[in-house]
XYZ file of C-alpha atoms in Angstrom:
621
model
C 0.000 0.000 0.000
C 1.387 3.405 -0.976
C 2.467 5.779 1.777
C 0.101 8.548 0.637
C -2.823 6.115 0.964
C -1.733 5.247 4.506
C -1.547 8.949 5.341
C -5.131 9.381 4.164
C -6.424 6.376 6.111
C -4.540 6.774 9.399
C -4.935 9.791 11.668
C -1.960 11.190 13.580
C -4.362 11.640 16.509
C -5.026 7.888 16.602
C -1.297 7.159 16.337
C -0.547 9.398 19.311
C -3.380 8.109 21.460
C -2.482 4.480 20.738
C 1.306 4.677 21.033
C 1.541 7.230 23.876
C -0.528 8.323 26.872
C -1.561 11.541 25.121
C -5.173 12.712 25.302
C -5.914 15.298 22.636
C -8.717 17.863 22.405
C -9.332 18.630 18.728
C -11.158 21.905 18.061
C -13.447 22.644 15.122
C -10.536 24.098 13.135
C -8.801 20.711 13.290
C -6.065 21.895 15.643
C -5.555 20.487 19.109
C -5.269 22.171 22.450
C -1.566 22.348 23.400
C -0.396 19.634 25.803
C 2.938 18.591 27.367
C 5.038 16.791 24.757
C 4.480 13.005 25.068
C 7.704 12.336 23.129
C 10.274 13.975 25.414
C 8.017 13.980 28.477
C 7.791 17.738 28.830
C 5.820 19.524 31.532
C 4.896 22.683 29.630
C 2.080 22.814 27.066
C 4.272 22.945 23.972
C 2.965 20.118 21.782
C 0.064 20.298 19.343
C -1.564 18.485 16.437
C -3.013 19.773 13.174
C -5.430 17.017 12.157
C -6.164 18.687 8.806
C -2.496 18.405 7.800
C -2.126 15.147 9.769
C 0.992 16.363 11.561
C 2.178 16.795 15.157
C 4.706 19.358 16.392
C 6.795 19.841 19.529
C 7.795 23.499 19.872
C 10.212 22.834 22.734
C 12.978 20.284 23.333
C 12.227 18.064 20.310
C 11.670 21.063 18.022
C 10.312 18.725 15.330
C 7.237 18.164 13.197
C 6.169 14.587 12.443
C 3.787 12.789 10.115
C 2.419 9.326 10.996
C 5.579 7.588 9.721
C 8.243 9.753 11.348
C 6.244 9.834 14.598
C 6.006 6.026 14.717
C 9.731 5.798 13.938
C 10.466 8.221 16.784
C 8.261 6.502 19.374
C 9.279 2.900 18.608
C 12.839 3.516 17.384
C 12.231 1.627 14.139
C 13.118 2.388 10.532
C 10.648 3.509 7.868
C 9.826 -0.057 6.835
C 9.211 -1.078 10.440
C 6.982 1.950 11.017
C 4.966 1.179 7.881
C 4.413 -2.430 8.977
C 3.356 -1.335 12.464
C 0.867 1.195 11.107
C -0.645 -1.361 8.729
C -0.908 -3.944 11.472
C -2.255 -1.690 14.211
C -4.623 0.510 12.204
C -5.582 -1.422 9.068
C -5.788 -4.923 10.579
C -2.974 -6.110 8.300
C -1.543 -9.049 10.248
C 0.781 -10.505 7.618
C 3.731 -9.239 9.641
C 3.987 -10.169 13.337
C 5.640 -7.965 15.935
C 8.304 -9.777 17.967
C 7.021 -10.808 21.398
C 9.289 -9.858 24.302
C 6.553 -9.716 26.946
C 2.770 -9.995 26.965
C 1.374 -7.007 25.076
C -1.931 -6.076 23.419
C -0.901 -8.021 20.294
C 0.068 -11.297 21.992
C -3.078 -13.216 21.140
C -3.218 -12.680 17.434
C -2.062 -16.208 16.799
C -5.609 -17.485 17.084
C -7.536 -14.232 17.677
C -10.093 -16.100 19.788
C -10.015 -15.922 23.559
C -13.138 -17.980 24.238
C -11.043 -20.960 25.461
C -9.319 -18.590 27.894
C -12.631 -17.511 29.383
C -13.818 -21.125 29.608
C -10.691 -21.984 31.598
C -11.158 -19.341 34.309
C -11.950 -20.200 37.909
C -14.439 -18.443 40.159
C -13.187 -15.842 42.630
C -14.933 -13.666 45.226
C -12.846 -10.648 44.134
C -15.624 -9.556 41.773
C -18.281 -9.793 44.493
C -16.088 -7.561 46.665
C -16.073 -5.032 43.826
C -19.859 -4.795 44.167
C -20.819 -6.809 41.075
C -23.804 -9.150 41.014
C -23.527 -12.876 40.261
C -25.668 -12.300 37.191
C -23.198 -9.759 35.786
C -20.167 -11.901 36.713
C -21.682 -14.781 34.754
C -22.877 -12.631 31.841
C -19.457 -11.063 31.286
C -17.549 -14.327 31.958
C -15.419 -12.826 34.728
C -12.961 -15.098 36.501
C -9.451 -15.702 37.770
C -6.520 -17.340 36.010
C -6.358 -21.101 36.651
C -3.776 -23.778 35.844
C -5.765 -24.507 32.683
C -5.471 -20.832 31.709
C -1.699 -20.861 32.181
C -1.486 -23.990 30.028
C -3.102 -22.104 27.135
C -0.329 -19.484 27.285
C 2.644 -21.775 27.925
C 4.138 -21.118 24.480
C 4.017 -17.330 24.775
C 7.222 -16.053 26.324
C 6.692 -14.611 29.802
C 2.908 -14.976 29.724
C 2.492 -17.603 32.494
C 4.571 -15.523 34.935
C 2.723 -12.379 33.898
C -0.714 -13.966 34.290
C 0.149 -15.359 37.710
C 0.236 -11.721 38.928
C -2.502 -10.273 36.706
C -4.931 -12.978 37.818
C -8.308 -11.363 37.284
C -9.575 -11.574 33.714
C -12.075 -9.033 32.389
C -13.382 -10.150 28.980
C -14.485 -7.485 26.506
C -15.133 -9.834 23.593
C -13.508 -12.912 22.075
C -10.755 -10.747 20.582
C -9.763 -8.647 23.586
C -9.601 -8.893 27.354
C -8.103 -6.942 30.229
C -6.219 -8.390 33.184
C -6.333 -6.862 36.679
C -3.338 -7.037 39.009
C -3.667 -9.034 42.222
C -1.770 -6.744 44.614
C -1.047 -9.699 46.925
C 1.078 -11.271 44.187
C 3.629 -8.460 43.855
C 5.688 -6.259 46.158
C 5.883 -3.488 43.559
C 3.952 -0.354 44.479
C 4.118 1.220 41.031
C 3.070 -1.733 38.864
C 0.217 -0.847 36.473
C -3.113 -2.184 37.727
C -4.357 -3.281 34.300
C -2.816 -4.875 31.209
C -4.425 -5.606 27.851
C -4.518 -8.737 25.703
C -5.508 -8.205 22.081
C -6.433 -5.068 20.172
C -8.011 -2.543 22.541
C -11.773 -2.201 22.071
C -14.620 -0.528 23.913
C -16.802 -2.584 26.217
C -20.387 -2.773 24.913
C -19.861 -0.580 21.840
C -22.676 -2.589 20.219
C -25.127 -0.648 22.404
C -24.823 2.245 19.964
C -26.588 0.156 17.302
C -29.153 -1.435 19.627
C -32.597 -0.004 18.827
C -33.965 -1.091 22.220
C -31.491 1.022 24.197
C -32.146 4.720 24.717
C -29.795 5.777 27.544
C -26.101 4.880 27.558
C -23.773 5.719 30.440
C -20.205 6.298 29.243
C -17.451 5.638 31.789
C -13.687 5.211 31.792
C -13.174 1.861 33.507
C -14.378 -1.700 33.062
C -15.548 -2.011 36.681
C -17.373 1.311 36.413
C -19.385 0.015 33.464
C -20.220 -3.271 35.197
C -21.201 -1.374 38.354
C -23.819 0.439 36.292
C -24.843 -2.815 34.575
C -25.253 -4.443 38.001
C -27.903 -1.834 38.803
C -29.780 -2.576 35.573
C -28.573 0.229 33.301
C -26.554 0.149 30.087
C -22.954 1.315 30.017
C -20.020 1.583 27.630
C -16.478 1.504 29.056
C -13.708 3.284 27.191
C -11.104 1.147 29.010
C -8.843 4.227 29.038
C -9.231 7.982 28.699
C -7.071 7.744 25.581
C -9.785 5.662 23.870
C -12.258 8.553 23.694
C -11.568 8.860 19.970
C -12.691 5.232 19.521
C -16.098 6.130 20.952
C -16.388 9.077 18.575
C -15.484 6.804 15.645
C -18.135 4.259 16.633
C -20.743 7.004 16.905
C -19.822 8.411 13.494
C -19.939 4.947 11.926
C -23.438 4.436 13.353
C -24.599 8.037 13.339
C -28.248 7.401 12.537
C -28.607 4.973 15.457
C -26.457 7.106 17.768
C -28.689 10.139 17.294
C -31.545 8.177 18.852
C -29.519 7.690 22.037
C -28.861 9.892 25.048
C -25.236 9.556 26.132
C -24.486 10.265 29.800
C -20.821 10.716 30.708
C -19.636 9.928 34.243
C -15.895 10.601 34.151
C -13.563 9.771 37.032
C -13.220 12.449 39.683
C -9.643 13.447 38.780
C -7.698 15.615 36.347
C -7.773 13.002 33.563
C -11.539 12.743 34.010
C -11.938 16.492 33.608
C -9.869 16.394 30.418
C -12.014 13.534 29.097
C -15.174 15.515 29.838
C -13.709 18.539 28.061
C -12.717 16.484 25.016
C -16.036 14.679 24.617
C -18.047 17.872 25.085
C -16.134 19.437 22.191
C -16.489 16.330 19.998
C -20.224 15.946 20.676
C -20.749 19.642 19.991
C -18.998 19.209 16.625
C -21.386 16.357 15.807
C -24.331 18.448 17.039
C -25.253 15.661 19.459
C -26.362 15.711 23.082
C -23.984 14.660 25.866
C -25.155 14.894 29.472
C -22.129 15.219 31.772
C -22.348 14.278 35.432
C -20.050 15.647 38.157
C -19.087 12.819 40.517
C -18.607 14.217 44.010
C -17.254 12.376 47.032
C -16.016 9.331 45.106
C -13.164 8.660 42.688
C -15.356 6.664 40.298
C -18.769 5.041 40.051
C -17.471 1.642 41.236
C -16.253 3.225 44.473
C -19.705 4.829 44.788
C -21.373 1.411 44.335
C -19.189 -0.327 46.936
C -19.871 2.420 49.492
C -23.588 2.931 48.818
C -25.408 0.673 46.367
C -28.854 2.236 46.898
C -27.432 5.742 46.688
C -25.690 4.874 43.416
C -28.918 3.557 41.911
C -30.751 6.735 42.914
C -27.911 8.814 41.486
C -28.135 7.063 38.093
C -31.917 7.323 38.023
C -31.615 11.032 38.763
C -29.356 11.515 35.731
C -31.831 9.799 33.417
C -34.638 11.922 34.853
C -32.595 15.061 34.161
C -32.183 13.960 30.548
C -35.921 13.349 30.200
C -37.254 16.341 32.118
C -34.271 18.676 32.241
C -35.875 21.218 29.915
C -39.297 21.234 31.558
C -40.319 24.507 33.170
C -41.161 22.622 36.371
C -37.638 21.243 36.623
C -36.188 24.687 35.978
C -38.536 26.114 38.606
C -37.275 23.599 41.177
C -33.647 24.389 40.338
C -34.402 28.087 40.524
C -35.945 27.692 43.972
C -33.248 25.414 45.425
C -30.335 27.366 43.940
C -31.823 30.809 44.507
C -29.546 33.127 46.447
C -28.839 36.854 46.370
C -26.483 37.723 43.519
C -24.925 41.139 43.829
C -23.760 42.628 40.527
C -20.154 43.818 40.431
C -19.988 47.521 41.162
C -18.501 49.768 38.453
C -16.365 52.715 39.587
C -18.039 55.093 37.090
C -21.161 56.171 39.095
C -23.372 57.096 36.128
C -22.457 53.972 34.183
C -23.028 51.818 37.262
C -26.457 53.415 37.746
C -27.509 52.906 34.119
C -26.254 49.309 33.834
C -27.030 48.293 37.396
C -23.473 47.037 37.804
C -21.766 44.227 35.921
C -23.649 40.929 35.858
C -23.690 37.671 33.891
C -24.044 38.395 30.185
C -22.329 39.474 26.983
C -21.290 43.128 26.787
C -20.003 44.547 23.490
C -18.241 47.926 23.308
C -17.514 49.451 19.909
C -15.838 52.600 18.594
C -13.679 53.959 15.805
C -9.898 53.943 16.290
C -8.228 56.367 18.752
C -11.286 56.804 20.976
C -9.858 54.610 23.724
C -11.903 51.391 23.498
C -9.217 49.272 25.134
C -8.282 52.043 27.580
C -11.898 52.414 28.729
C -12.436 48.682 29.230
C -9.049 48.323 30.901
C -9.892 51.026 33.436
C -13.274 49.400 34.134
C -11.847 45.914 34.755
C -8.808 47.204 36.659
C -11.224 48.692 39.185
C -13.176 45.417 39.180
C -9.952 43.487 39.940
C -9.164 46.006 42.668
C -12.368 44.849 44.419
C -11.009 41.286 44.550
C -12.745 39.914 41.441
C -10.641 37.875 39.012
C -10.328 39.204 35.459
C -9.139 37.191 32.438
C -8.004 39.645 29.785
C -7.519 38.118 26.318
C -5.409 40.729 24.557
C -5.235 39.785 20.891
C -3.426 42.928 19.737
C -1.670 44.675 22.629
C 1.157 43.041 24.596
C 1.135 42.365 28.344
C 3.817 44.949 29.095
C 1.972 47.671 27.213
C -1.264 46.942 29.073
C 0.478 47.014 32.454
C 2.380 50.182 31.501
C -0.896 51.930 30.580
C -2.384 50.974 33.949
C 0.690 52.212 35.832
C 0.525 55.560 34.029
C -3.148 55.909 34.993
C -2.304 54.991 38.593
C 0.489 57.604 38.697
C -1.982 60.191 37.415
C -4.520 59.248 40.092
C -1.859 59.496 42.819
C -0.822 62.919 41.583
C -4.352 64.332 41.210
C -6.234 62.609 44.030
C -3.512 62.131 46.656
C -1.349 65.127 45.719
C 1.799 63.014 45.320
C 4.696 65.028 43.919
C 6.737 63.878 40.946
C 6.663 63.898 37.169
C 4.565 61.192 35.533
C 6.362 58.799 33.194
C 4.007 58.334 30.262
C 3.460 55.047 28.444
C 6.024 55.363 25.648
C 8.803 56.450 28.041
C 7.847 53.790 30.569
C 8.106 51.024 27.954
C 11.521 52.299 26.846
C 12.808 52.610 30.428
C 13.010 56.404 30.403
C 11.766 56.944 33.977
C 10.991 60.584 34.879
C 10.519 60.094 38.629
C 11.261 56.822 40.400
C 9.389 57.729 43.595
C 5.931 58.179 42.055
C 6.449 55.113 39.856
C 7.348 53.003 42.915
C 4.250 54.250 44.727
C 2.122 53.443 41.659
C 3.502 49.898 41.507
C 2.618 49.407 45.171
C -0.860 50.876 44.619
C -1.492 48.689 41.550
C -0.225 45.482 43.186
C -3.616 44.424 44.577
C -5.217 44.874 41.148
C -2.396 43.041 39.371
C -2.790 39.947 41.571
C -6.355 39.521 40.320
C -5.685 40.331 36.645
C -4.646 37.494 34.310
C -3.535 38.604 30.849
C -3.537 36.106 27.970
C -1.510 37.578 25.155
C -2.477 36.398 21.677
C -0.407 36.161 18.521
C -3.448 35.987 16.224
C -3.910 32.387 17.380
C -6.723 32.636 19.954
C -10.217 31.411 19.126
C -13.397 30.948 21.169
C -12.474 27.376 22.083
C -9.117 28.530 23.470
C -10.986 31.097 25.567
C -13.427 28.457 26.833
C -10.589 26.110 27.789
C -8.696 28.853 29.620
C -11.829 29.810 31.570
C -12.402 26.174 32.568
C -8.759 25.883 33.592
C -8.886 29.119 35.613
C -12.021 28.107 37.512
C -10.501 24.685 38.192
C -7.241 26.149 39.527
C -8.632 29.118 41.466
C -12.170 27.955 42.325
C -13.360 31.428 41.341
C -15.357 32.653 38.348
C -13.654 35.488 36.454
C -14.841 38.479 34.442
C -13.692 38.049 30.829
C -12.385 40.636 28.358
C -11.822 39.875 24.667
C -9.895 42.637 22.910
C -10.854 42.607 20.215
C -13.625 40.730 18.442
C -12.495 41.068 14.832
C -9.061 39.537 15.559
C -10.570 36.473 17.228
C -9.691 33.537 14.985
C -12.358 31.654 12.997
C -13.281 28.170 14.159
C -13.168 27.153 10.511
C -10.728 28.594 7.958
C -13.387 28.514 5.244
C -15.646 31.005 7.022
C -16.127 34.531 5.688
C -15.358 37.462 7.985
C -19.066 37.971 8.695
C -19.632 34.268 9.406
C -16.630 34.312 11.732
C -17.916 37.271 13.767
C -21.431 35.781 13.934
C -20.126 32.392 15.095
C -17.727 33.944 17.612
C -20.425 36.185 19.092
C -22.735 33.174 19.453
C -20.010 31.138 21.163
C -19.049 34.021 23.476
C -22.692 34.321 24.488
C -22.758 30.571 25.123
C -19.689 30.945 27.351
C -21.457 33.546 29.524
C -24.407 31.183 29.987
C -22.363 28.026 30.559
C -20.095 29.609 33.178
C -22.523 32.238 34.532
C -20.015 35.086 34.072
C -19.805 38.575 32.515
C -17.847 38.857 29.266
C -16.834 42.153 27.640
C -15.933 42.041 23.939
C -14.329 45.050 22.259
C -15.354 45.639 18.632
C -14.147 47.875 15.838
C -16.420 49.998 13.625
C -16.889 49.986 9.867
C -14.791 52.667 8.154
C -17.923 53.946 6.437
C -19.294 54.962 9.844
C -16.264 56.963 11.000
C -17.938 60.319 10.266
C -21.423 59.397 11.485
C -23.128 58.778 14.795
C -22.699 55.362 16.400
C -25.472 52.821 15.824
C -25.828 49.060 15.405
C -24.866 49.390 11.736
C -21.550 50.940 12.820
C -20.227 47.625 14.132
C -17.880 45.912 11.722
C -19.472 42.710 10.355
C -22.128 43.373 12.986
C -24.255 40.314 12.145
C -25.475 38.871 15.410
C -24.016 41.530 17.740
C -27.377 43.295 17.963
C -29.314 40.113 18.699
C -26.927 37.962 20.757
C -25.457 40.619 23.052
C -27.080 41.563 26.338
C -25.577 45.049 26.405
C -24.233 47.030 23.440
C -22.276 50.236 24.064
C -20.538 52.628 21.695
C -18.005 55.417 22.152
C -18.187 58.395 19.802
C -16.757 61.897 19.598
C -19.118 64.353 21.242
C -19.066 66.639 18.208
C -19.319 63.884 15.603
C -22.462 65.535 14.167
C -20.465 68.653 13.322
C -17.523 66.910 11.658
C -17.601 67.322 7.891
C -14.498 65.514 6.629
C -11.612 63.262 7.642
C -9.333 66.232 8.358
C -11.670 67.496 11.074
C -12.116 63.943 12.354
C -8.364 63.352 12.662
C -7.932 66.702 14.404
C -10.603 65.803 16.986
C -9.045 62.365 17.473
C -5.622 63.876 18.177
C -6.667 66.188 21.021
C -4.991 65.520 24.386
C -8.358 65.572 26.163
C -11.095 64.193 23.927
C -14.768 64.838 24.564
C -16.414 61.411 24.316
C -20.017 60.238 24.503
C -20.819 56.711 25.650
C -24.071 55.569 24.013
C -26.082 52.679 25.386
C -27.610 51.091 22.277
C -29.036 48.023 23.997
C -29.518 46.999 27.613
C -31.318 43.776 28.378
C -30.980 44.493 32.098
C -32.565 47.953 32.285
C -32.398 51.418 30.755
C -31.427 51.736 27.088
C -30.640 54.661 24.758
C -28.876 56.531 27.577
C -25.829 58.730 26.942
C -22.964 59.532 29.323
C -20.293 62.157 28.661
C -16.611 61.528 29.397
C -13.294 63.309 29.163
C -10.705 60.934 27.709
C -7.376 62.127 29.160
C -5.076 60.418 26.689
C -1.713 61.058 28.394
C -2.955 59.382 31.574
C -4.977 56.596 29.882
C -7.952 57.716 31.946
C -11.652 58.444 31.471
C -13.520 60.890 33.685
C -17.317 61.131 33.841
C -18.826 64.590 33.433
């Protein structure tokens, strides 16, 4: 088979997930979320995949880009011919060439490819009862322990009898593949893997996807988790490893018509790998436009641990998840949630009194602020969220154009100005350009400003973009931040038109529409405020701000909760671009903030500001 045909048939994602422990999250644009390099074992997130080009790249120690052949050569230390044979064997079921057997591995049993005699040879063991499984399930799934007859079947496979004397518990998946579970009493090693595979790895109960009689399918990581659910009378698919998530997606795509009639319910393990699995499957199901109900598992590591501790409680827990899938959208269910979860929610106070009064503070929702260039869009938003961070709220600032140092420098200049005006601190202010170049005018006032800004800076997290941030990156960073800090942040996206498309084939208008929709979805999913900065169409530079002013405005008017616009106060009197440029170059610019839409209260309000450009500061009038 020609190499270009193999490249078309075999995905680099599958190669990585099979040959390494990597778990990849592929976004709609075909690119993966960055992860630590699985090749050199890095700790930083410096490895990524482009599934469209079918390549993987390490941007750190390896500093290499691989296709499926070079990656296989790198991982297994084989030549091109060896890599080709491995890929054919492992991904195209080409078994003409056999891998040498040095120890029991997933390919050991290909000599007969039928493990039924193995299962028939197993002896009974109370280990499975102790794991909470019923006799009916133990019999149905042919669970048992390795016996002398079992060892006899493997006597001609090098190392297998010794191996199976430790990994005594056999967990059949089908006649082609089974898993063995370590008996901890048989080894003194504390770091031995608990499970080993025999045969080509497959999902447990993947046939459920095609079964017309089954409506609800619980998806879990481990074999015992699936059988715990089966013991209680429900249907479950086990991935048999987080890295096998892509196998589930493949099965669903192969049986899409049947799969769309099912409700999948994911119960991931209560650990970091489980959270990554949940993240990955949510993205994949969203791409397929299919429903995935995810269940947070609290108080237990996995569902088998839940079953052992509280069988009745586990059954009620599973029944509750099915009920949520059936009735989750009913008004009654929402009413109950509203009542039980109801608590006072104070909006975040804004330091501009008039703006705070008109908006009623900052609350969950999508806020869009637009203006022409040089009117201080970023400066205005930065001042607003700096004061929010000063109150102790976390702010995630996605700066797609301006660098971190420039943003911090602008804030320090504003702080120096406030110290000088409000606290009468002596000393010449170092303005932004001089500050960035190290030309300090007065060290004392700068030092005081740094101390004053410190509290704000601790709550402000700046993500600097190099034209590579999209809505899925933003979502992932928000999830990560909440996970690490246990605190929901206010989000800033500066600015909307630079946000990358989720699909390279989208037009500019389609991109803005899709991004606005996804940003709105983020505010709902995480229950947070998000401020997006937008540019204006050039054709509207000499006219008053309106919805039509927003560049590729599309869904901004309809999807946003609040739409604001900055305009020059005397825009009505400006006749040509010369007058416009003159007004835009004034040291103190007279600005009007127009409230074009406000889902939370008053609309069509106007507030006047002085934009003091040297100090990067707005002042209400």
